[in-house]
PDB file of C-alpha atoms in Angstrom:
ATOM      1  CA  MET A   1      -8.797  -3.166   2.522  1.00  0.00           C
ATOM      2  CA  ILE A   2      -7.640  -6.093   0.372  1.00  0.00           C
ATOM      3  CA  GLY A   3      -6.465  -8.181   3.405  1.00  0.00           C
ATOM      4  CA  LYS A   4      -9.773  -7.487   5.322  1.00  0.00           C
ATOM      5  CA  LYS A   5     -11.781  -8.777   2.267  1.00  0.00           C
ATOM      6  CA  VAL A   6      -9.531 -11.805   1.617  1.00  0.00           C
ATOM      7  CA  SER A   7      -9.954 -12.463   5.420  1.00  0.00           C
ATOM      8  CA  GLU A   8     -13.687 -12.364   5.524  1.00  0.00           C
ATOM      9  CA  LYS A   9     -14.130 -14.298   2.325  1.00  0.00           C
ATOM     10  CA  ILE A  10     -11.743 -17.157   3.005  1.00  0.00           C
ATOM     11  CA  LEU A  11     -10.088 -17.189   6.189  1.00  0.00           C
ATOM     12  CA  ASN A  12     -13.110 -16.929   8.733  1.00  0.00           C
ATOM     13  CA  ASN A  13     -12.374 -13.260   9.551  1.00  0.00           C
ATOM     14  CA  LYS A  14      -8.718 -14.201  11.020  1.00  0.00           C
ATOM     15  CA  GLU A  15      -6.568 -10.951  10.883  1.00  0.00           C
ATOM     16  CA  LEU A  16      -3.588 -11.683   8.931  1.00  0.00           C
ATOM     17  CA  GLU A  17      -0.159 -11.100  10.700  1.00  0.00           C
ATOM     18  CA  PHE A  18       0.936  -8.764   7.656  1.00  0.00           C
ATOM     19  CA  TYR A  19      -1.584  -6.259   8.839  1.00  0.00           C
ATOM     20  CA  LYS A  20      -0.741  -6.147  12.732  1.00  0.00           C
ATOM     21  CA  TRP A  21       1.773  -3.408  13.724  1.00  0.00           C
ATOM     22  CA  GLU A  22       3.292  -2.445  17.029  1.00  0.00           C
ATOM     23  CA  GLY A  23       3.223   1.262  17.812  1.00  0.00           C
ATOM     24  CA  ASN A  24       1.369   4.168  16.603  1.00  0.00           C
ATOM     25  CA  LEU A  25       0.074   3.747  13.005  1.00  0.00           C
ATOM     26  CA  SER A  26       0.219   7.513  12.312  1.00  0.00           C
ATOM     27  CA  GLN A  27       3.815   7.729  13.243  1.00  0.00           C
ATOM     28  CA  LEU A  28       4.747   4.494  11.524  1.00  0.00           C
ATOM     29  CA  LEU A  29       3.313   5.881   8.342  1.00  0.00           C
ATOM     30  CA  GLN A  30       5.194   9.330   8.667  1.00  0.00           C
ATOM     31  CA  ASN A  31       8.210   7.503   9.144  1.00  0.00           C
ATOM     32  CA  VAL A  32       7.910   5.415   5.973  1.00  0.00           C
ATOM     33  CA  ARG A  33       6.832   8.837   4.095  1.00  0.00           C
ATOM     34  CA  ASN A  34      10.092  10.442   5.478  1.00  0.00           C
ATOM     35  CA  LYS A  35      12.241   7.825   4.419  1.00  0.00           C
ATOM     36  CA  LEU A  36      10.620   7.607   0.731  1.00  0.00           C
ATOM     37  CA  ASN A  37      11.293  11.246   0.305  1.00  0.00           C
ATOM     38  CA  GLN A  38      14.866  10.705   1.824  1.00  0.00           C
ATOM     39  CA  VAL A  39      15.510   8.093  -0.963  1.00  0.00           C
ATOM     40  CA  ALA A  40      13.947  10.063  -3.697  1.00  0.00           C
ATOM     41  CA  SER A  41      15.439  13.108  -2.823  1.00  0.00           C
ATOM     42  CA  SER A  42      18.413  12.596  -5.294  1.00  0.00           C
ATOM     43  CA  TRP A  43      16.269  11.493  -7.974  1.00  0.00           C
ATOM     44  CA  SER A  44      15.932  13.128 -11.280  1.00  0.00           C
ATOM     45  CA  ARG A  45      12.680  14.746 -12.324  1.00  0.00           C
ATOM     46  CA  GLU A  46      12.561  11.818 -14.825  1.00  0.00           C
ATOM     47  CA  GLU A  47      12.876   9.125 -12.126  1.00  0.00           C
ATOM     48  CA  LYS A  48      10.191  10.945  -9.932  1.00  0.00           C
ATOM     49  CA  ASP A  49       7.817  10.931 -12.735  1.00  0.00           C
ATOM     50  CA  HIS A  50       8.461   7.309 -13.478  1.00  0.00           C
ATOM     51  CA  CYS A  51       7.884   6.494  -9.985  1.00  0.00           C
ATOM     52  CA  LEU A  52       4.394   8.511  -9.840  1.00  0.00           C
ATOM     53  CA  GLU A  53       3.189   6.653 -13.358  1.00  0.00           C
ATOM     54  CA  GLU A  54       3.956   3.310 -11.502  1.00  0.00           C
ATOM     55  CA  THR A  55       2.249   4.332  -8.306  1.00  0.00           C
ATOM     56  CA  GLU A  56      -0.842   5.398 -10.631  1.00  0.00           C
ATOM     57  CA  LYS A  57      -0.591   1.700 -11.999  1.00  0.00           C
ATOM     58  CA  SER A  58      -0.447   0.225  -8.522  1.00  0.00           C
ATOM     59  CA  PHE A  59      -3.742   1.849  -7.484  1.00  0.00           C
ATOM     60  CA  SER A  60      -5.617   1.269 -10.706  1.00  0.00           C
ATOM     61  CA  TYR A  61      -4.685  -2.719 -10.161  1.00  0.00           C
ATOM     62  CA  SER A  62      -5.352  -2.675  -6.428  1.00  0.00           C
ATOM     63  CA  GLY A  63      -8.877  -1.128  -7.558  1.00  0.00           C
ATOM     64  CA  GLY A  64      -9.537  -3.698  -9.933  1.00  0.00           C
ATOM     65  CA  LEU A  65      -8.438  -6.380  -7.239  1.00  0.00           C
ATOM     66  CA  LEU A  66     -10.728  -4.854  -4.883  1.00  0.00           C
ATOM     67  CA  ARG A  67     -13.726  -4.805  -7.344  1.00  0.00           C
ATOM     68  CA  HIS A  68     -12.858  -8.638  -8.006  1.00  0.00           C
ATOM     69  CA  ILE A  69     -13.087  -9.560  -4.492  1.00  0.00           C
ATOM     70  CA  PHE A  70     -16.077  -7.576  -3.969  1.00  0.00           C
ATOM     71  CA  THR A  71     -17.864  -9.598  -6.543  1.00  0.00           C
TER      72      THR A  71
END
């Protein structure tokens, strides 16, 4: 969503290479989920909780960025 808005606002709707994928997007996302779960499988509860806290911050910051782009 951020890339699309940046593209609309300043790049004349040019599609950014970063957002182009080869293959089935659903399968690619599932592969990423599987790899993340594999990495986190050896983490302690404390490490998992910390990761969740940082993920929440990430969504909060990206939401703020989107609001800024939309205005």
